[in-house]
PDB file of C-alpha atoms and ligand atoms in Angstrom:
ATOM      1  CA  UNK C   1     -22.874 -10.438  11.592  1.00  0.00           C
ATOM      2  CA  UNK C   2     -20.716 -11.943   8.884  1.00  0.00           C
ATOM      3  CA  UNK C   3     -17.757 -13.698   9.462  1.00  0.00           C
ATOM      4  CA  UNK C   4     -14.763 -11.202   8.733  1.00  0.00           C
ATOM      5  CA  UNK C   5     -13.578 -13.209   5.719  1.00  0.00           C
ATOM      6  CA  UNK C   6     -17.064 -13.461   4.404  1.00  0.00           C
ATOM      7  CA  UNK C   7     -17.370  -9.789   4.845  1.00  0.00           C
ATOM      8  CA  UNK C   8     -13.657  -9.159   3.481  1.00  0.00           C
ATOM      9  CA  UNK C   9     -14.837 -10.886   0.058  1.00  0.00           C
ATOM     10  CA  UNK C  10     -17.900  -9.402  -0.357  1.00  0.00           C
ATOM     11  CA  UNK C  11     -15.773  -6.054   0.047  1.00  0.00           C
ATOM     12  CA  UNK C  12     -13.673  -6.957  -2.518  1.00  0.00           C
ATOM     13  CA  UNK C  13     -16.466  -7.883  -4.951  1.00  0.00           C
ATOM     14  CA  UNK C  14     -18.395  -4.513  -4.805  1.00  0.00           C
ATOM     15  CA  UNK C  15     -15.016  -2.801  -5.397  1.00  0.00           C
ATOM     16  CA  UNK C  16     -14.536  -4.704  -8.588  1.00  0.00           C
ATOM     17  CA  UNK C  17     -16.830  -2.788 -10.556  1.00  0.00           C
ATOM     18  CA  UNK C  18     -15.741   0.439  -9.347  1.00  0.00           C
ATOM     19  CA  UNK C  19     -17.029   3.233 -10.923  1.00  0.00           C
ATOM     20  CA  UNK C  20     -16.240   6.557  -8.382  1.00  0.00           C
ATOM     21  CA  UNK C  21     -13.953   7.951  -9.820  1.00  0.00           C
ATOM     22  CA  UNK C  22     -12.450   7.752 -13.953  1.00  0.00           C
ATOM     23  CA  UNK C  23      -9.487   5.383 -13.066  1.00  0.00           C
ATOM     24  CA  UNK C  24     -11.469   2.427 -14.084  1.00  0.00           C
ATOM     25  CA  UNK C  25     -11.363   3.725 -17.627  1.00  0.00           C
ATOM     26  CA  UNK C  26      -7.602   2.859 -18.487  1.00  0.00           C
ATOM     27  CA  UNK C  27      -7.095   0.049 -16.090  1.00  0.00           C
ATOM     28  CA  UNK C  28      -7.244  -3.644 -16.487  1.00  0.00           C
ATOM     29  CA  UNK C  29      -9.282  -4.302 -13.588  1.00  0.00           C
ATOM     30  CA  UNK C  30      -9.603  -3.793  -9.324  1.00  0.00           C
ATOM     31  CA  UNK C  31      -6.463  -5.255  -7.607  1.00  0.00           C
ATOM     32  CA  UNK C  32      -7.668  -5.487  -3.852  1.00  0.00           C
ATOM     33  CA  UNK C  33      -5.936  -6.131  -0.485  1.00  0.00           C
ATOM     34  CA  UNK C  34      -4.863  -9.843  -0.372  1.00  0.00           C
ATOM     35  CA  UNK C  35      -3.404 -11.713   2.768  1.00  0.00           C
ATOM     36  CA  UNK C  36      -5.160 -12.915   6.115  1.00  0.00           C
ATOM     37  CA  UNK C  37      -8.347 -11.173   7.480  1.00  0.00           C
ATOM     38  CA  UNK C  38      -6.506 -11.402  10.623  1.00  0.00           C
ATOM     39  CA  UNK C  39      -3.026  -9.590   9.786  1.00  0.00           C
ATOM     40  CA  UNK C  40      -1.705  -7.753  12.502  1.00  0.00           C
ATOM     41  CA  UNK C  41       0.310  -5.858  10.290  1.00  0.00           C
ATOM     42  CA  UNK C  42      -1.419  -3.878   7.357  1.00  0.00           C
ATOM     43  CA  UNK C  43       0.759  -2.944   4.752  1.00  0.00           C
ATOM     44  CA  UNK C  44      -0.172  -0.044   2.477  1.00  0.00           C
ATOM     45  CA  UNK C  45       1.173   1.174  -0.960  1.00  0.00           C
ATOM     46  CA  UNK C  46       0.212   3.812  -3.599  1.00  0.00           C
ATOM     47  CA  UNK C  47      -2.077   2.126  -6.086  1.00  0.00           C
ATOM     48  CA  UNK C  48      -0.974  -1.094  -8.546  1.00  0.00           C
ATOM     49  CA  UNK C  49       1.682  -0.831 -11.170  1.00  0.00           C
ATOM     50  CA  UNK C  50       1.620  -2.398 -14.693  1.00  0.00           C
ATOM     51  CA  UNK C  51       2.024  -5.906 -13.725  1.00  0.00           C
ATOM     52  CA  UNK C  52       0.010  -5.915 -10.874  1.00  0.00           C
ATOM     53  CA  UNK C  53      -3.068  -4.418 -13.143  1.00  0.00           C
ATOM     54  CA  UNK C  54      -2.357  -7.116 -15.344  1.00  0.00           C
ATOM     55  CA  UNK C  55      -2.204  -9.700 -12.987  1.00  0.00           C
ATOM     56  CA  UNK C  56      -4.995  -8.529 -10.519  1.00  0.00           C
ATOM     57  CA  UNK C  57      -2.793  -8.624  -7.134  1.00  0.00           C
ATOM     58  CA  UNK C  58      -0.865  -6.344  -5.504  1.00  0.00           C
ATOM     59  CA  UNK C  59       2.887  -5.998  -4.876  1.00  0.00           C
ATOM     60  CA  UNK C  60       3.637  -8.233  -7.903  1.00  0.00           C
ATOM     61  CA  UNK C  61       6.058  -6.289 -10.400  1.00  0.00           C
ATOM     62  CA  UNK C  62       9.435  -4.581  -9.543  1.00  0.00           C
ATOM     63  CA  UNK C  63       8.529  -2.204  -6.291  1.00  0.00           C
ATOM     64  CA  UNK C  64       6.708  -5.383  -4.721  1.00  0.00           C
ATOM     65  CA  UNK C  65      10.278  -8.024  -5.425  1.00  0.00           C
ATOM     66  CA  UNK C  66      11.960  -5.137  -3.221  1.00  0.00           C
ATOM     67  CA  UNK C  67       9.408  -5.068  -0.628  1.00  0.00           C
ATOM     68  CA  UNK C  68       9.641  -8.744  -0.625  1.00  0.00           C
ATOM     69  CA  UNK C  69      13.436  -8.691   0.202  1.00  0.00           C
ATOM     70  CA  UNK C  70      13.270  -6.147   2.416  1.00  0.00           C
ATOM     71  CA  UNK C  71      10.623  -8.147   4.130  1.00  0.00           C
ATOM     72  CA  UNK C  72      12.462 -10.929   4.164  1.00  0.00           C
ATOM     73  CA  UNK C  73      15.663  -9.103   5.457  1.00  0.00           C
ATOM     74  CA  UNK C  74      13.138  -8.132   8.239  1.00  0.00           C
ATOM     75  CA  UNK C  75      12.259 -11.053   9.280  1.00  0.00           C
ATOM     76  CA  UNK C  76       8.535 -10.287   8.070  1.00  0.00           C
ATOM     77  CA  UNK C  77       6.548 -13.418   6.109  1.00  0.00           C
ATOM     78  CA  UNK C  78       4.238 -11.876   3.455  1.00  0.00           C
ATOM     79  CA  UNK C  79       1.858 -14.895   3.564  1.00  0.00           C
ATOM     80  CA  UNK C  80       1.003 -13.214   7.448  1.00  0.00           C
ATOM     81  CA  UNK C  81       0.740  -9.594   5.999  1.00  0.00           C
ATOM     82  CA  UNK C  82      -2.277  -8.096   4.737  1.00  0.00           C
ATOM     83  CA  UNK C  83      -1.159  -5.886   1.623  1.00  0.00           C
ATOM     84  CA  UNK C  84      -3.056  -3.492  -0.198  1.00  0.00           C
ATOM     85  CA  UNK C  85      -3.003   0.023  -1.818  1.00  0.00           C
ATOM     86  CA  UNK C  86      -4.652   3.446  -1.275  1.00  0.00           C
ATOM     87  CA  UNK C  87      -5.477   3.954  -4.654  1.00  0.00           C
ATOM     88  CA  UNK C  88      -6.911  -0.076  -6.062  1.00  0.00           C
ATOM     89  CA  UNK C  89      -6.537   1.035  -9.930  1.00  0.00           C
ATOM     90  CA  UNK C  90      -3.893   1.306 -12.128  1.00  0.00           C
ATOM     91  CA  UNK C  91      -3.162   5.133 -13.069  1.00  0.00           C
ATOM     92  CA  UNK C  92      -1.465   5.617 -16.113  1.00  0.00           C
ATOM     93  CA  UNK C  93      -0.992   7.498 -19.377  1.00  0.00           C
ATOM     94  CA  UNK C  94      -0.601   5.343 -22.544  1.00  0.00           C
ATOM     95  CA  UNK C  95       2.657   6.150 -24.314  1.00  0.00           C
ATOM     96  CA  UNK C  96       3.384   3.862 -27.584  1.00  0.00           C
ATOM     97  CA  UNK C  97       3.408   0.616 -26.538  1.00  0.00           C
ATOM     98  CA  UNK C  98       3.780   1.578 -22.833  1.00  0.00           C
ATOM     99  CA  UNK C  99       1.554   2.540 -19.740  1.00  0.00           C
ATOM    100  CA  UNK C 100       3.425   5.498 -17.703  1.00  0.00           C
ATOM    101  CA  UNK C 101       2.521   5.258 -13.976  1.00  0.00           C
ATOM    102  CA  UNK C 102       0.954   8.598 -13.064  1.00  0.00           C
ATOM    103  CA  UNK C 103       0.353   9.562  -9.793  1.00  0.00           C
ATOM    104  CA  UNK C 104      -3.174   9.497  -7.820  1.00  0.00           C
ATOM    105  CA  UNK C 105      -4.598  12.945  -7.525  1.00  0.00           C
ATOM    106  CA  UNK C 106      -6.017  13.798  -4.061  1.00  0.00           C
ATOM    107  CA  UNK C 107      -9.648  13.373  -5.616  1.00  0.00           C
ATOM    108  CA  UNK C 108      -8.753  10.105  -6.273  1.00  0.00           C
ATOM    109  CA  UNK C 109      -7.263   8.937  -3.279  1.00  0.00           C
ATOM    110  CA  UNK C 110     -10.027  10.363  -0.781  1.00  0.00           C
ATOM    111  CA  UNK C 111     -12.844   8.603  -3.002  1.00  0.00           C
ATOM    112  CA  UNK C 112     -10.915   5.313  -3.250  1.00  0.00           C
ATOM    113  CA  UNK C 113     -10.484   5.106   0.627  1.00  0.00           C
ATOM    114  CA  UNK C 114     -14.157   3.929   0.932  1.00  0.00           C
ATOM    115  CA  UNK C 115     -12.531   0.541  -0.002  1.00  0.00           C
ATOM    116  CA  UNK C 116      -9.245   1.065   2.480  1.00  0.00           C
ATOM    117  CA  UNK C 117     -11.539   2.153   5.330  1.00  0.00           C
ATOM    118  CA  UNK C 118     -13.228  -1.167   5.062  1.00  0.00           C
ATOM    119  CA  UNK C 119     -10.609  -2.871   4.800  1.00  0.00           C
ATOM    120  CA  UNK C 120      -9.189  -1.679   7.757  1.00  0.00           C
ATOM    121  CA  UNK C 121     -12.764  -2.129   9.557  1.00  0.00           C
ATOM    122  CA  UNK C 122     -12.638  -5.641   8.789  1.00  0.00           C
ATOM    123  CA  UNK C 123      -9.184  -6.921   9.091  1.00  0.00           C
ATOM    124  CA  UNK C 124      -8.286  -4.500  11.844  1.00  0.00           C
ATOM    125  CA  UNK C 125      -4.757  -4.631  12.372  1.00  0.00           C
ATOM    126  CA  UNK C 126      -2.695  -3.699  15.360  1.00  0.00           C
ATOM    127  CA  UNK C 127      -0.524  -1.397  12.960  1.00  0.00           C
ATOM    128  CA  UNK C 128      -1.063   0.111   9.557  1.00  0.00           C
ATOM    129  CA  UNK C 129       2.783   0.928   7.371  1.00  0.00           C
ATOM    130  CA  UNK C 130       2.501   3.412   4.589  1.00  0.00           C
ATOM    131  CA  UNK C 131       5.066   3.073   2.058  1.00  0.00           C
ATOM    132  CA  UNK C 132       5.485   6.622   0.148  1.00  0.00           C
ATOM    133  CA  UNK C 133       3.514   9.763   1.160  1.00  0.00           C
ATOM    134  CA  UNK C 134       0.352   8.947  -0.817  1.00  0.00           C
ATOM    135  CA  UNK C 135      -0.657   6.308   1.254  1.00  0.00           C
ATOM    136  CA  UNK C 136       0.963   8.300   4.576  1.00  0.00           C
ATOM    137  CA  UNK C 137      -1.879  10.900   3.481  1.00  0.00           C
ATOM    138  CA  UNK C 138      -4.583   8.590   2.886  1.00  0.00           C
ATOM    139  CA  UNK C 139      -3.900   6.989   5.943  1.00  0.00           C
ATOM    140  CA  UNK C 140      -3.221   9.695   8.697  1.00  0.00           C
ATOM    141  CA  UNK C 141      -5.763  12.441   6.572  1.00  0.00           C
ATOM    142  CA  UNK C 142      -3.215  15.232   6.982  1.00  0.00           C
ATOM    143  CA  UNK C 143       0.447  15.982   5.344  1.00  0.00           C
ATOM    144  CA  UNK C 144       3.767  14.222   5.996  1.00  0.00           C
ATOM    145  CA  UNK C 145       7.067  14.368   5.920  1.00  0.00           C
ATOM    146  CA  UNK C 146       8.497  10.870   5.530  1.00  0.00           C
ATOM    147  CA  UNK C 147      11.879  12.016   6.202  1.00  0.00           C
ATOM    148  CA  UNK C 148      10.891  13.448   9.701  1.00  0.00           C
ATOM    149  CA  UNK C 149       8.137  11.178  10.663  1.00  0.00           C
ATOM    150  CA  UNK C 150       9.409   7.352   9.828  1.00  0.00           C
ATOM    151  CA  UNK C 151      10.247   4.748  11.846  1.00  0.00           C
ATOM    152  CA  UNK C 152       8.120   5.642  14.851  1.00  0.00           C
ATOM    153  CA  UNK C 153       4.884   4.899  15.898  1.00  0.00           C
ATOM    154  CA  UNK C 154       2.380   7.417  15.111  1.00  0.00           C
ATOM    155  CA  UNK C 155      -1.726   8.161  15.108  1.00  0.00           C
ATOM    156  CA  UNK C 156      -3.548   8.039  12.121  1.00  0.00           C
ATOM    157  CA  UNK C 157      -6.364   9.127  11.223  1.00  0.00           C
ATOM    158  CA  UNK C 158      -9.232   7.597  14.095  1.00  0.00           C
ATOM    159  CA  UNK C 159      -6.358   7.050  16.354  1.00  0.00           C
ATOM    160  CA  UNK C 160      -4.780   3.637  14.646  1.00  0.00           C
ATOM    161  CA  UNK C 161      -1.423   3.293  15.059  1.00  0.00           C
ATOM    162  CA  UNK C 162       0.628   3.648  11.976  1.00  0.00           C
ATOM    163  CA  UNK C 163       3.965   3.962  10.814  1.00  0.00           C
ATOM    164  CA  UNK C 164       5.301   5.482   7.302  1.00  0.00           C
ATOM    165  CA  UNK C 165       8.009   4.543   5.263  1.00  0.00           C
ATOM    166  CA  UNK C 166       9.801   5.277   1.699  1.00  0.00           C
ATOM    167  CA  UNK C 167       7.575   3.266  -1.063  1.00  0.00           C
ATOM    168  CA  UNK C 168      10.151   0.721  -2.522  1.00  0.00           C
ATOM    169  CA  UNK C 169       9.875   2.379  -6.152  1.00  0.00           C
ATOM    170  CA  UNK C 170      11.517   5.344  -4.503  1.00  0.00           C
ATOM    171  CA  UNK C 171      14.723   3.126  -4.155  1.00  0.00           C
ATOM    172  CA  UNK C 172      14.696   1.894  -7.580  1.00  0.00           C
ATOM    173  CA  UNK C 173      14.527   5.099  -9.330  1.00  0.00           C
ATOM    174  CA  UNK C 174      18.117   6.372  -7.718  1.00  0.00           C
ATOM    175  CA  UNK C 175      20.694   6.118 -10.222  1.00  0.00           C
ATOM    176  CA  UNK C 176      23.677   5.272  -7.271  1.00  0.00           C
ATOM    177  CA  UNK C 177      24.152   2.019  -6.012  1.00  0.00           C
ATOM    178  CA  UNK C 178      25.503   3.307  -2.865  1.00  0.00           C
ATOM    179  CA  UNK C 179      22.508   6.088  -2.512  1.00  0.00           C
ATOM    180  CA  UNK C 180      19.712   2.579  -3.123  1.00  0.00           C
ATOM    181  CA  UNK C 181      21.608  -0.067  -0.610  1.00  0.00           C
ATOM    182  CA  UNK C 182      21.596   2.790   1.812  1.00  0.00           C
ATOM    183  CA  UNK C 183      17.871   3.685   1.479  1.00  0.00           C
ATOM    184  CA  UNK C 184      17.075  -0.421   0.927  1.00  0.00           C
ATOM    185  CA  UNK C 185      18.935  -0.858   4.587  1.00  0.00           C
ATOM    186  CA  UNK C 186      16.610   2.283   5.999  1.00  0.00           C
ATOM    187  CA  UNK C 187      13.280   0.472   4.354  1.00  0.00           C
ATOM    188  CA  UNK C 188      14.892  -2.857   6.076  1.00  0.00           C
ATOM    189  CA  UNK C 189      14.965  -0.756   9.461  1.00  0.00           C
ATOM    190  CA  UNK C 190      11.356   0.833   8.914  1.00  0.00           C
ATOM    191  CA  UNK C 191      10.250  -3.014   8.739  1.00  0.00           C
ATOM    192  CA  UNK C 192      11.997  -3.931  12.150  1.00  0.00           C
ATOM    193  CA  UNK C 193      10.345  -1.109  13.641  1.00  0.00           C
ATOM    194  CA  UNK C 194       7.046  -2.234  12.482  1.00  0.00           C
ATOM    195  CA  UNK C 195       7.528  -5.772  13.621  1.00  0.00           C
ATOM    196  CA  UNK C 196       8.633  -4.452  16.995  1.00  0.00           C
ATOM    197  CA  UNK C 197       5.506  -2.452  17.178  1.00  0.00           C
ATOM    198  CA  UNK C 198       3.495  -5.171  16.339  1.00  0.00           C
ATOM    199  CA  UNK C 199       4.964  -7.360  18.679  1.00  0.00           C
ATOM    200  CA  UNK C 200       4.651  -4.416  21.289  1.00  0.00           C
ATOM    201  CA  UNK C 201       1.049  -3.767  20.765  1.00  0.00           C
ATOM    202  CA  UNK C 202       0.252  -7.517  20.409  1.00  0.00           C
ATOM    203  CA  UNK C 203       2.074  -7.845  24.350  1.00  0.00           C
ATOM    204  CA  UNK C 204       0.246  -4.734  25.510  1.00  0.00           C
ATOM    205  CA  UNK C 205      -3.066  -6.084  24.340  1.00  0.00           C
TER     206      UNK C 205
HETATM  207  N1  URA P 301       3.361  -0.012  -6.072  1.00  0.00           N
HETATM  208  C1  URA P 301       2.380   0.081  -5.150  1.00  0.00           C
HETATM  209  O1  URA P 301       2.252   1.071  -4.446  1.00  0.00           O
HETATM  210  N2  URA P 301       1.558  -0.945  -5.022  1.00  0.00           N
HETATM  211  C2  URA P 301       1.639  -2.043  -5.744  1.00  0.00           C
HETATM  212  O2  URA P 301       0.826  -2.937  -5.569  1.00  0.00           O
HETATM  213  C3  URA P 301       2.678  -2.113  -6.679  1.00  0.00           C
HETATM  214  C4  URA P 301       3.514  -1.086  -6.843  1.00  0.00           C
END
């Protein structure tokens, strides 16, 4: 058997020239999970924005500078996180000189999670975030409500333990200040949690 990071890249080269389902068409390219093949925490968003389709990794452009911070509020270092995204290309709808993010149908997330399952299977970590409801979906296979379901430890799908959370863009798109350092210090809270869990499940095992 391969060594996990051996595996991890050869993962991420087969999902390069991904072809199952149209999203290819309009994007730049695949932007895979990056971090350490042994992350204890797995950190999951909705698919890549502009920037990160441009640059090829994830968490790049304005949603990932918030995660950062919040991170780092959190006490969480991103270089021992493994990021990634349900959905690994860029979905959007050209308008003049810009690309409109539009969101993954449920089509396209449940063929894309071929790559996310292995992913998983490879790095396993001890606890799996979702940040918005498209990942929470992809991950636990069933509906959520962020609002009611957040903060705690919960099973996803094949009984990993998983948390969900509000996807950073969420924040930036309210127009109050007030209304985004309240949700920002909620996010910041979500990421405690998670560490705690971690640390909980790391002790336990
Ligand atoms: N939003 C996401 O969900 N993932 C990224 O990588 C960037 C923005």
């Amino acid at each position: 058997m391969a060594a996990p990071a051996t595996l991890l890249k050869a993962v991420a080269k087969e999902a390069a020239s991904c072809t199952l389902c149209p999203l290819y068409r309009n994007a730049t390219q695949t932007v895979f999970g990056e971090g350490p093949v042994k992350a204890a925490l797995m950190i999951v968003g909705e698919q890549p924005g502009d920037q990160e389709d441009l640059a090829g990794h994830p968490f790049v452009g304005p949603a990932g500078k918030i995660l950062d911070r919040a991170m780092a509020e959190a006490g969480l270092d991103r270089q021992k996180v493994y990021l990634t995204n349900a959905v690994k290309h860029f979905k959007n709808e050209p308008r003049g000189k810009k690309r409109l993010h539009k969101k993954p149908n449920r089509y396209e997330v449940e063929v894309c999670r071929v790559w996310l399952r292995q992913e998983i299977e490879v790095v396993r970590p001890q606890l799996l975030l979702a940040l918005g409801v498209t990942a929470a979906v992809a991950l636990a296979g069933r509906s959520v409500v962020l609002s009611k379901e957040r903060g705690k430890v919960i099973a996803f799908a094949d009984g990993q333990p998983g948390m969900v959370t509000v996807h950073p863009s969420s924040i930036l798109r309210m127009p109050e200040q007030e209304a985004r350092h309240a949700a920002f210090a909620a996010l910041v809270a979500d990421l405690k949690a998670a560490v705690k869990a971690v640390a909980k499940q790391a002790a336990a095992a």
